[in-house]
mmCIF file of C-alpha atoms in Angstrom:
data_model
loop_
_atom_site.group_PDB
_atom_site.id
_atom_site.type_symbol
_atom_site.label_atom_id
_atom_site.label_comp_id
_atom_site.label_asym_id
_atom_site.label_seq_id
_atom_site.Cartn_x
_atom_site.Cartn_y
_atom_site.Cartn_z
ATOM 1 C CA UNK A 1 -35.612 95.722 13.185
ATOM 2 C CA UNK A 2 -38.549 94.086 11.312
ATOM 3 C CA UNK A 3 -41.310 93.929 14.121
ATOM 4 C CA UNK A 4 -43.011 90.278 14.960
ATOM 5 C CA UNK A 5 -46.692 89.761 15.713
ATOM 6 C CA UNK A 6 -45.066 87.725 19.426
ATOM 7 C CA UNK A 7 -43.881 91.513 20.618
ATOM 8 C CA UNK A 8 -46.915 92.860 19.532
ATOM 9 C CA UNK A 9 -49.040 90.723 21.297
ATOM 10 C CA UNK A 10 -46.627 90.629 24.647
ATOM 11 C CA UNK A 11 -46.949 94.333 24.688
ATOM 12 C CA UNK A 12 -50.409 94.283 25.809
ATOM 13 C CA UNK A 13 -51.352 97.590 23.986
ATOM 14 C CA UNK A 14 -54.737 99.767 24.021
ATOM 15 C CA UNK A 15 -54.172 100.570 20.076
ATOM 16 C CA UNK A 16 -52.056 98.452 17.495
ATOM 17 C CA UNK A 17 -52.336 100.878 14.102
ATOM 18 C CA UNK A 18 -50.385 99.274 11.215
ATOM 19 C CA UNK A 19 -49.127 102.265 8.292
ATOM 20 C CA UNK A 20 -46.529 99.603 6.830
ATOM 21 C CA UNK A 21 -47.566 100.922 3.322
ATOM 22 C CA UNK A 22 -46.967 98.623 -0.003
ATOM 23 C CA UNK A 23 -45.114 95.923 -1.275
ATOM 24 C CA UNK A 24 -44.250 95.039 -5.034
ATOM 25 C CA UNK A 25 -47.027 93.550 -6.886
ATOM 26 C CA UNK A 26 -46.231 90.267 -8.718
ATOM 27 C CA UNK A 27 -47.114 89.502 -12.060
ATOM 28 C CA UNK A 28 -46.610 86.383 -14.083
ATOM 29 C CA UNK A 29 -44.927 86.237 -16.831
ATOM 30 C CA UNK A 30 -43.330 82.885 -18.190
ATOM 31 C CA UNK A 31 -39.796 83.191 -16.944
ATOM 32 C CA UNK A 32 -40.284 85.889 -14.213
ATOM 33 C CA UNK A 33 -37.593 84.521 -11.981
ATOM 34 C CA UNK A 34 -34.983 84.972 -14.212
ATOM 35 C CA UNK A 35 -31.933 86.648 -12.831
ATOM 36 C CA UNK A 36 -32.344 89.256 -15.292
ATOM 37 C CA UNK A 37 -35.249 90.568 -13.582
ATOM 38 C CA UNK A 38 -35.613 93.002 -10.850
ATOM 39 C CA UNK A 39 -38.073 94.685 -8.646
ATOM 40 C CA UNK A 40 -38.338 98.409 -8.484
ATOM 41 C CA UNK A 41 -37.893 97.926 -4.647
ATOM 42 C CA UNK A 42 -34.393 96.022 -5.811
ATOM 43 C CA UNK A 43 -32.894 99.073 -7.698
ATOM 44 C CA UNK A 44 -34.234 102.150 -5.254
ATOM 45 C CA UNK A 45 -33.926 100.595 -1.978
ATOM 46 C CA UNK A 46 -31.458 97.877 -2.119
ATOM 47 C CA UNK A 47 -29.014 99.482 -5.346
ATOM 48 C CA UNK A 48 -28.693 96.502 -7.453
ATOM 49 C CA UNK A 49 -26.651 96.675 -9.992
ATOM 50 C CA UNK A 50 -28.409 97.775 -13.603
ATOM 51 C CA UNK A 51 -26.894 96.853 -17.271
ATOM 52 C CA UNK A 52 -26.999 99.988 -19.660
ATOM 53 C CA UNK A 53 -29.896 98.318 -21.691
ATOM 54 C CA UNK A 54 -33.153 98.113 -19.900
ATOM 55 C CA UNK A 55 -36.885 97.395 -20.083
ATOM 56 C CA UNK A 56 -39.161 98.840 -17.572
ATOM 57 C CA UNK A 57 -42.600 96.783 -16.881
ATOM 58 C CA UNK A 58 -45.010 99.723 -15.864
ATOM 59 C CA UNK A 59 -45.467 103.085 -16.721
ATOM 60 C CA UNK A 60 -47.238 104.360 -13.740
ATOM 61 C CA UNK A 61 -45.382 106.837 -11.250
ATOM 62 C CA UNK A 62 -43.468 103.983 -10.190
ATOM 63 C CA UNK A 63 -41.703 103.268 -13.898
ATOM 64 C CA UNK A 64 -41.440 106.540 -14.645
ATOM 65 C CA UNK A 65 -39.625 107.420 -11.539
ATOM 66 C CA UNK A 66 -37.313 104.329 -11.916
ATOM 67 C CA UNK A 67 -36.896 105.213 -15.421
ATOM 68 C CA UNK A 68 -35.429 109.106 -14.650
ATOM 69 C CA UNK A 69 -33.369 107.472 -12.029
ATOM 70 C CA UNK A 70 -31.493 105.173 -14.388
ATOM 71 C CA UNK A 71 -30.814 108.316 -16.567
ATOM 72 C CA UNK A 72 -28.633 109.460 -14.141
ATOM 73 C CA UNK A 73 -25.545 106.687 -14.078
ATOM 74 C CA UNK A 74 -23.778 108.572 -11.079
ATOM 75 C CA UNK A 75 -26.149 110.210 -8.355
ATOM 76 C CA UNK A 76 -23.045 111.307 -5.783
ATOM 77 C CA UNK A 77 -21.976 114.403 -7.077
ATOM 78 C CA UNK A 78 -24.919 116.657 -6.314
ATOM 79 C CA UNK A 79 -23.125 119.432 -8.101
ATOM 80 C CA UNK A 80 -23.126 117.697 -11.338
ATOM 81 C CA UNK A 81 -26.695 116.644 -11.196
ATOM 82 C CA UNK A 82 -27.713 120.225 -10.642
ATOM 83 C CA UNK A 83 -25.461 121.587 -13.717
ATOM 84 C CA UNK A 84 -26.886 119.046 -16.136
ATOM 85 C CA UNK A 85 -30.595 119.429 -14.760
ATOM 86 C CA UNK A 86 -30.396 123.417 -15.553
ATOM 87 C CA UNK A 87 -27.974 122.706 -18.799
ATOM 88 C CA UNK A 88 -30.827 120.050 -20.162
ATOM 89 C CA UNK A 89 -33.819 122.819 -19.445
ATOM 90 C CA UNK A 90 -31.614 125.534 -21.001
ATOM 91 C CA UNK A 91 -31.978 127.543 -17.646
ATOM 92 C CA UNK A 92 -29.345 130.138 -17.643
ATOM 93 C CA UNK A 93 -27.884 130.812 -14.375
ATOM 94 C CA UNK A 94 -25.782 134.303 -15.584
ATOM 95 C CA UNK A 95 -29.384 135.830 -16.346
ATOM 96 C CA UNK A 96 -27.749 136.793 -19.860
ATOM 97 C CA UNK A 97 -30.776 136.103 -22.005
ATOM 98 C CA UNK A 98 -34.347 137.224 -21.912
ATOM 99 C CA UNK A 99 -36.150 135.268 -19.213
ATOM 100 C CA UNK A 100 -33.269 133.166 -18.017
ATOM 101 C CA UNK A 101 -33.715 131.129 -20.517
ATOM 102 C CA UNK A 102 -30.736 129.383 -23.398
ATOM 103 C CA UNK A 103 -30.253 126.585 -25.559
ATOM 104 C CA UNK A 104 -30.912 123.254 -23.906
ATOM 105 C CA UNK A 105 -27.633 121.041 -23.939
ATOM 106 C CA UNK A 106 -29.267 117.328 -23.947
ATOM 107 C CA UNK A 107 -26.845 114.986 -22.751
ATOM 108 C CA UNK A 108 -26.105 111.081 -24.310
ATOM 109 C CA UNK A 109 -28.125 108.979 -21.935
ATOM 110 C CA UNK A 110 -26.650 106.345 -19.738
ATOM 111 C CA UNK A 111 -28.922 103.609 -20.655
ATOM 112 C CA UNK A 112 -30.927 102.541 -23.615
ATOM 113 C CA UNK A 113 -34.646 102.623 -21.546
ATOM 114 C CA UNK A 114 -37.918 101.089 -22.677
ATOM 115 C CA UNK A 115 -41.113 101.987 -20.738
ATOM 116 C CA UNK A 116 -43.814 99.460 -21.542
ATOM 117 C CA UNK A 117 -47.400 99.409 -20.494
ATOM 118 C CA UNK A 118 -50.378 96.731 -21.580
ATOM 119 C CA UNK A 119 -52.650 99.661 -21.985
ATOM 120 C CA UNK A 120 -53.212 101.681 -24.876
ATOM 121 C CA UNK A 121 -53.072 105.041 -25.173
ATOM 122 C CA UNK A 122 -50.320 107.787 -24.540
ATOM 123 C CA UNK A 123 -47.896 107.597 -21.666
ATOM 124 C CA UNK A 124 -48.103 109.559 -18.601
ATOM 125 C CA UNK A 125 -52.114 110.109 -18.384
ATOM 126 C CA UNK A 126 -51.892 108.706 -14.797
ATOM 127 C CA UNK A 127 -49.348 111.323 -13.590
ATOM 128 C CA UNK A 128 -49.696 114.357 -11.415
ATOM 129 C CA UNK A 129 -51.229 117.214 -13.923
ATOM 130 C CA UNK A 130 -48.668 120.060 -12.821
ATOM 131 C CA UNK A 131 -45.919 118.044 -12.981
ATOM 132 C CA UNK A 132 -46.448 114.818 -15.135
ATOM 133 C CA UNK A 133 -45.649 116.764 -18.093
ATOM 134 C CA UNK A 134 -41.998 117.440 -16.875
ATOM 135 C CA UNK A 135 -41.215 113.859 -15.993
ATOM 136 C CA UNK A 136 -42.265 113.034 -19.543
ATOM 137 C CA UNK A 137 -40.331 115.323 -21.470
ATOM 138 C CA UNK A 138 -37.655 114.817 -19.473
ATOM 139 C CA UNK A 139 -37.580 110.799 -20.394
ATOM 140 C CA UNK A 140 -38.641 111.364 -23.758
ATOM 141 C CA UNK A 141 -35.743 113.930 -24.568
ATOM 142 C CA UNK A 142 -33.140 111.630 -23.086
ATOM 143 C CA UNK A 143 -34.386 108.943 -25.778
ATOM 144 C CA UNK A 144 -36.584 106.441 -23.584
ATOM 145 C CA UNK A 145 -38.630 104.493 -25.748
ATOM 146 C CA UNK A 146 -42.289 104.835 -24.364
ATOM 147 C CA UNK A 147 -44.208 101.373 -26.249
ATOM 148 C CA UNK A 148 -48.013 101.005 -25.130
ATOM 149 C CA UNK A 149 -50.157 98.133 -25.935
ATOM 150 C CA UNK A 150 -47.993 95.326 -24.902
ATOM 151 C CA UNK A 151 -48.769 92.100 -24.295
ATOM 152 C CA UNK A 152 -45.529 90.261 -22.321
ATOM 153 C CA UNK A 153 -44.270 86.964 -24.081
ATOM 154 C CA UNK A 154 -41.895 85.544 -22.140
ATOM 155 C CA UNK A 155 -38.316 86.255 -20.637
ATOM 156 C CA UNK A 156 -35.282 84.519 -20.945
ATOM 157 C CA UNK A 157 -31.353 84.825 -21.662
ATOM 158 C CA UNK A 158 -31.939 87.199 -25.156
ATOM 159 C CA UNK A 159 -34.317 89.577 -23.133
ATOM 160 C CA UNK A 160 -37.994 90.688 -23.226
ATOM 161 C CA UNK A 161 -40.642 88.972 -25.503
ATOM 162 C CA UNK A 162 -43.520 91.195 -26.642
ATOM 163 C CA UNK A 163 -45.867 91.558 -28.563
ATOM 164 C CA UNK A 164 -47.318 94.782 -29.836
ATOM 165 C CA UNK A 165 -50.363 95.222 -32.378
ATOM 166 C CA UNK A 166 -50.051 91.616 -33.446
ATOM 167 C CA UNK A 167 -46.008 92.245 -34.292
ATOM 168 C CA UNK A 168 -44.368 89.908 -31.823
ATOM 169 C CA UNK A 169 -40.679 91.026 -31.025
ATOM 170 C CA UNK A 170 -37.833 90.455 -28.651
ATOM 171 C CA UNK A 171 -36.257 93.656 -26.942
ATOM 172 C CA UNK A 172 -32.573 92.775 -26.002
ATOM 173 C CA UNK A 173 -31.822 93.949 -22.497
ATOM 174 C CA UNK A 174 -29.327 93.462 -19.584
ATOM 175 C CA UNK A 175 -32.260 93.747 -16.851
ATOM 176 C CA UNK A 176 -36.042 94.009 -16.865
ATOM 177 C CA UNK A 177 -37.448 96.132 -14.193
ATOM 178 C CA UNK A 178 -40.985 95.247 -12.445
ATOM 179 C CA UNK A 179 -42.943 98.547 -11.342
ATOM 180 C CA UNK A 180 -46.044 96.673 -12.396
ATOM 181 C CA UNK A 181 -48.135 98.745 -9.197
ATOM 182 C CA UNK A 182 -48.280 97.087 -5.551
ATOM 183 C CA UNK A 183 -50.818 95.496 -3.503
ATOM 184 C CA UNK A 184 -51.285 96.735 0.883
ATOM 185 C CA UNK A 185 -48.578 94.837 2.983
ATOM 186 C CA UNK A 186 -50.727 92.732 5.535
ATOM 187 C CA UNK A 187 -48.379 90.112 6.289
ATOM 188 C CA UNK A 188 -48.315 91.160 10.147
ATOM 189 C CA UNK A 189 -51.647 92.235 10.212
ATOM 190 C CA UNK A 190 -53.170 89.331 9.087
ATOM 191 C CA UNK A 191 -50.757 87.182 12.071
ATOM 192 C CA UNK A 192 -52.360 89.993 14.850
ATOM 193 C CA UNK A 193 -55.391 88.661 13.611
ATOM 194 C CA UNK A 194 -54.923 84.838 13.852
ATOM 195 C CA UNK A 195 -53.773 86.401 17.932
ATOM 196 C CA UNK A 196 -57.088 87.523 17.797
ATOM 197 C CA UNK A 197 -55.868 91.246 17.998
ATOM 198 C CA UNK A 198 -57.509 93.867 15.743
ATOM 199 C CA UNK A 199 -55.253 96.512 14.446
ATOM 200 C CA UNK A 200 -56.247 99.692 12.509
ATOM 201 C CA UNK A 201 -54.883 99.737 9.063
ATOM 202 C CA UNK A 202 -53.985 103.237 7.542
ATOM 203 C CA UNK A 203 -52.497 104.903 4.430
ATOM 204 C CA UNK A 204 -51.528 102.278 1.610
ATOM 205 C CA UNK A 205 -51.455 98.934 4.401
ATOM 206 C CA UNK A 206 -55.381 99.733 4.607
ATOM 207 C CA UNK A 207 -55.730 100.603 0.466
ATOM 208 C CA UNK A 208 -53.104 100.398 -2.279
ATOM 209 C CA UNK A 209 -54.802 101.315 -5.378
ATOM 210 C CA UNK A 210 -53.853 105.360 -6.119
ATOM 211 C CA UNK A 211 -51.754 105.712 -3.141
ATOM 212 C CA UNK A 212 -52.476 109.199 -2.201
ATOM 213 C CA UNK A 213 -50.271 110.579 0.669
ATOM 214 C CA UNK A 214 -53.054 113.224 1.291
ATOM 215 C CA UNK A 215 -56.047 110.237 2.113
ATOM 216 C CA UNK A 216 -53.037 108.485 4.016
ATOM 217 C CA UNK A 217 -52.888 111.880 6.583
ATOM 218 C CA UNK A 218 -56.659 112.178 6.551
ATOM 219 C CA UNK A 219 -57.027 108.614 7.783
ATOM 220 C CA UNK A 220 -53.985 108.987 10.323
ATOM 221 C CA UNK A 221 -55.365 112.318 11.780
ATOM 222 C CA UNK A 222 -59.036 111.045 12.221
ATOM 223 C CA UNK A 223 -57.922 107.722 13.690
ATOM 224 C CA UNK A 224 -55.973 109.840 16.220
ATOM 225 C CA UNK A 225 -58.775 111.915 16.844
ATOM 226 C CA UNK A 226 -60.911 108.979 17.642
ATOM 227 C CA UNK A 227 -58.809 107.247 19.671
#
């Protein structure tokens, strides 16, 4: 049940604390409502359907995440996904070989995947340091094409207009995927404050830029404290 600012109000609480995290952040781009083009909220949360050619605005955690997702064209049969995660990192299970360790077997991907970003530079820098590393490999040996520097064109029924290094061209797609970052979801906090209540905002409601789940707990536990 979404919660209204009216119930909060009627309540008549000591302490309204808001932790209602992120939302999508919009960008523009000259045919962004196109129905070719999804948010990253649309494919995780709500499981729209996704063509087998794809471009991927964003190459934060966000795109990368999304991107590894769409690898995987059929995430029910756990057993499967375990089998090709070990067969792809040439783990092997029978301990037959020094270290556990065989011949990767990389599997066809899925989907043809692009993961653009305006900045320049190499992909990944932003991710976790022990881990980052993995989640590139793992894209770039399943043949995602990781494209830096782009500036967006335009989208419409052929696909993705870019431009990269002064070299405009148009990247043929089924879908284009926004994971473009996200700005703090205040939409009821800002109504509580038109009600002239004044709630606490924690976690990635009170600051979206880096979420960090370990400054989210900090401010949760000292809020608690205080109150």
């Amino acid at each position: 049940t979404k919660l209204k600012a009216s119930q909060l109000s009627s309540g008549k609480y000591d302490e309204i604390i808001l932790a209602n995290g992120v939302i999508p952040r919009q960008i523009e781009i000259d045919g962004i409502n196109h129905p070719k083009v999804l948010s990253y909220t649309d494919v995780l949360s709500k499981k729209e359907s996704v063509g087998n050619t794809i471009a991927i605005i964003g190459a934060g955690g966000i795109g990368f995440d999304v991107a590894e997702y769409l690898l995987h064209s059929d995430h029910s049969n756990k057993i499967v996904e375990i089998e090709t995660f070990l067969s792809s990192w040439g783990v092997d299970t029978q301990y037959l070989n020094p270290g556990g360790l065989t011949d990767q077997i990389l599997r066809l991907p899925s989907r043809q995947i692009y993961l653009l970003k305006r900045s320049p530079g190499k992909h990944g820098t932003s991710l976790g340091k022990t881990t980052g590393w993995i989640h590139k490999t793992s894209l770039l040996n399943h043949g995602v094409q990781m494209i830096a520097d782009v500036k967006y064109l335009k989208i419409d029924d052929v696909g993705l207009h870019i431009e990269v290094k002064g070299e405009q061209k148009v990247l043929i797609v089924d879908h284009i995927i926004i994971c473009a970052g996200q700005q703090s979801s205040r939409e009821l906090y800002n109504e509580l404050i038109q009600l002239d209540l004044y709630p606490h905002l924690i976690g990635g409601a009170n600051e979206a830029v880096e979420l960090d789940a370990k400054r989210a707990i900090h401010q949760a536990c000292c809020l608690a404290a205080n109150i």
